[in-house]
Amino acid sequence: MANTKYKRVSRKNYRQSRPKPIWWRIIKWAFLVVFLILLSGVGLFAYYAKDAPNISRSQLESGGSSSLYTTDGRFLLSLGSEKRIYIKDSQDLQLLKDAVVSVEDKRFYKDKLGIDPIRIAGSMLTNAKSNSISAGGSTITQQLVKLTVFSTDASQRTLRRKAQEAWLAMRVQREYTHDEILEFYINRVYMNYGNYGIGTAANYYYGKKIGQLDLAQTALLAGIPNRPTAYNPYVYPKYAKYRRDLVLKAMLNNNKITQKQYEQATNESIKKGLKAHNQRKQSNLRKIDDPYIKEAITEVKAKGFDPYRDNLKITVNIDQKAQTKLYQLANNGLVPFTNDQMQIGATVIDPSNGHVVAILGGRHLPASVQLGLDRAVQTSRSTGSSIKPVLDYAPAIEYLNWSTAKILDDSKYIYPGTNVQLYDWDNKYDGAMTMRHALEQSRNVPAVKTLAEVGVSRAAKFAANMGINVPKDSGLSVAIGAQASSLQMAGAFSAFASMGIYHKPQFVSKIETPDGLTRNYDSAGIRVMSKSTAYMITDMLKGVIKHGSGTNAQIKGLYHAGKTGSVKYSEQDLARYPGYAATPKDSWFVGYTQRYSIGVWTGYDNLRDGTISGIGQQSAQLFYKNMMSYLMQDKENTDWQKPNSVIRARIARNSNPPEVSPAGDWQLFVRGHAPVGIIDDSSSYDEDDEETNINRSNSTSTTQNWHESDQHINGATTQSNTNQHNSNSQAKDYHLKEPDESHAHSSSDSGANDANSNKPKQDNDDAADNSSPTNESKNQHKNQH
């Protein structure tokens, strides 16, 4: 008996001691792994969920519109242009509720959690198959939470965000009924044109209350929130119909409508009942700020947010007084233009941080259009000679250590490898001259020769660091005209103003999301050139305003610098409009102080609109002058301090090599690269002494208006244009010189560039030369009007 008992125990011990089958061990470890994963998932979910933001009824009922604030915390405006019509749950809402639930979340009323595990699993499988995140598993409750608390920023599609979203959805589901949740959702979604909520959209699109719409119209509105822009019935009626019919099909499959109702609704015209699309006129403030708002919205979107859905608090860098002043100068006759069709684009930037202070999209902007054409950011226009400091002379100082006394040769020049001769604006060549004189008087040949020595590739890289995009395979003609916007030019010149530190121009400095996260976008900037380069360019550009090509921009007593730019017409243009030959196609002025950098373009949208003649040739300079005077009226007028890396000395005119002379002109050298015997003489420097050099410059300078004979033919062209009624007073207000006194003007430089070709083309500074080869002129000013 004992022996039998012993055998049973032995068999039990044997069975227990025997190794388990491999499948048993796999199952056991699999269960253990799953359990640990679930435990870890629950723990991680709890860890993330504990930091979820609060969500209240007032938040759920509020609109999704983002608000703009100024840097001092003042409310500017809301992006929602329409007054929201909040619709309460009622019998009139039933058809819309059926449509929304059918297409968005057909198990919505059965959902007790706020999340739908079946939809989540299905979307995971779909995404796995497509290797993307094209399918979503969100319930209507989750979408409501997303619209109320979180942003659509791609960087926020994280496990933490998803866990918090799910947790808040479960909380909302516990605290509110299904009908309340659906009411919140219907009143929050974005519906195009600044409309939030389907009740608001019913009034906007149909002029009716939601209960007065038929089935097809209701289905259309229910489908728009998925992709508001794509399903806009005014702009994309085919896509809108496709989405509407998809909603109707979902309603049919969900047994909310009959087959007959489905067929009748799908056959209904998408345009039935739609109001004529006439956008309401903007408020005066919105009209003034519209170009700025457009660029701010673009910037917010580029950062990964949707300003129309994310309920953001956006801090923009606008100075409202400066923005208003820009608008007034362009529209109220304070600055003269050739005619009412002449256009302008302008940008004001703070060089210390890159903040775009104000921006002007054009003159006579239509009151009924929001987010319209913004000429301040268009890059299809040649800069003319305003590019020379950025692309030619600054790289020459930075890489070749040239001094302002560097002797350049303004003589007959043929583009290498071609028979194309480069002319200056006056069809003359002035021979040997300093780099300072060449830049002040905006001579073309020295600029092209300078770029050739620097190398286009190296110069393009230098310009790119300052926000100017020049193809590295461009021909040498880019030296006197690249394609850039007033925004880019003001940004590039701001690097000179800040002694070599470049801040990328930005409209938005801060974005706050509903979940309490704040993102700041201000930066310390990057050094793109040495202090010596920035200072030496600024010193020469002061001369442009004092006695060079920019004298109409003079502001008495102000420390500022700047550069003009003008662009001539191509032969194709002149073949259509031969009367334009004596005038510029585009006219620029870019100038700066230590506090502000301003870029101004003037011209026409279309060739047929006219040409820049008479007083219009000075509009860019006069606009800058008025705006900078306004901005600096209560600011400290501070000059740039010469860095120790720069040597200043009086140099005998056109001496080569440079020779010190008590009667010479002030010139600058990079320390360590000045000729032997030249020492820093800055202790005796007085900027007012420079005025004694003006007469010397004038005695040799041949700089004159865009076309000398233009003044002789018209007598005084400032009175021979459509602004004749106010040109006399304007000439007095802006201290315009009489024609025979002028030595430099806004039209003293021009350029064009075939950015897509290595082959140079003729680019004259300030005058068209009709003898240029046809094959080269064909490429000039391509796509600039």
PDB file of C-alpha atoms in Angstrom, residues 397 400-403 532 536 642-648 668-680:
ATOM      1  CA  ILE A 397      34.540  92.962 -48.993  1.00  0.00           C
ATOM      2  CA  LEU A 400      38.276  89.517 -51.095  1.00  0.00           C
ATOM      3  CA  ASN A 401      38.837  92.156 -48.372  1.00  0.00           C
ATOM      4  CA  TRP A 402      38.309  95.000 -50.808  1.00  0.00           C
ATOM      5  CA  SER A 403      38.393  98.535 -49.476  1.00  0.00           C
ATOM      6  CA  SER A 532      33.606  95.249 -41.073  1.00  0.00           C
ATOM      7  CA  MET A 536      31.648  99.475 -44.889  1.00  0.00           C
ATOM      8  CA  LYS A 642      33.016 101.917 -36.573  1.00  0.00           C
ATOM      9  CA  PRO A 643      34.299  98.517 -35.421  1.00  0.00           C
ATOM     10  CA  ASN A 644      37.981  98.073 -34.600  1.00  0.00           C
ATOM     11  CA  SER A 645      38.254  95.773 -37.612  1.00  0.00           C
ATOM     12  CA  VAL A 646      37.874  98.793 -39.941  1.00  0.00           C
ATOM     13  CA  ILE A 647      40.471 101.470 -40.701  1.00  0.00           C
ATOM     14  CA  ARG A 648      39.379 104.906 -41.896  1.00  0.00           C
ATOM     15  CA  LEU A 668      37.555 102.415 -45.351  1.00  0.00           C
ATOM     16  CA  PHE A 669      39.822  99.377 -45.199  1.00  0.00           C
ATOM     17  CA  VAL A 670      39.569  95.982 -43.538  1.00  0.00           C
ATOM     18  CA  ARG A 671      42.174  95.970 -40.789  1.00  0.00           C
ATOM     19  CA  GLY A 672      45.107  93.819 -41.783  1.00  0.00           C
ATOM     20  CA  HIS A 673      44.450  94.396 -45.475  1.00  0.00           C
ATOM     21  CA  ALA A 674      45.250  98.091 -45.796  1.00  0.00           C
ATOM     22  CA  PRO A 675      48.374  99.099 -47.755  1.00  0.00           C
ATOM     23  CA  VAL A 676      51.496  99.841 -45.761  1.00  0.00           C
ATOM     24  CA  GLY A 677      51.467 103.342 -44.351  1.00  0.00           C
ATOM     25  CA  ILE A 678      47.709 103.700 -44.039  1.00  0.00           C
ATOM     26  CA  ILE A 679      46.661 103.997 -40.401  1.00  0.00           C
ATOM     27  CA  ASP A 680      43.329 104.542 -38.709  1.00  0.00           C
TER      28      ASP A 680
END
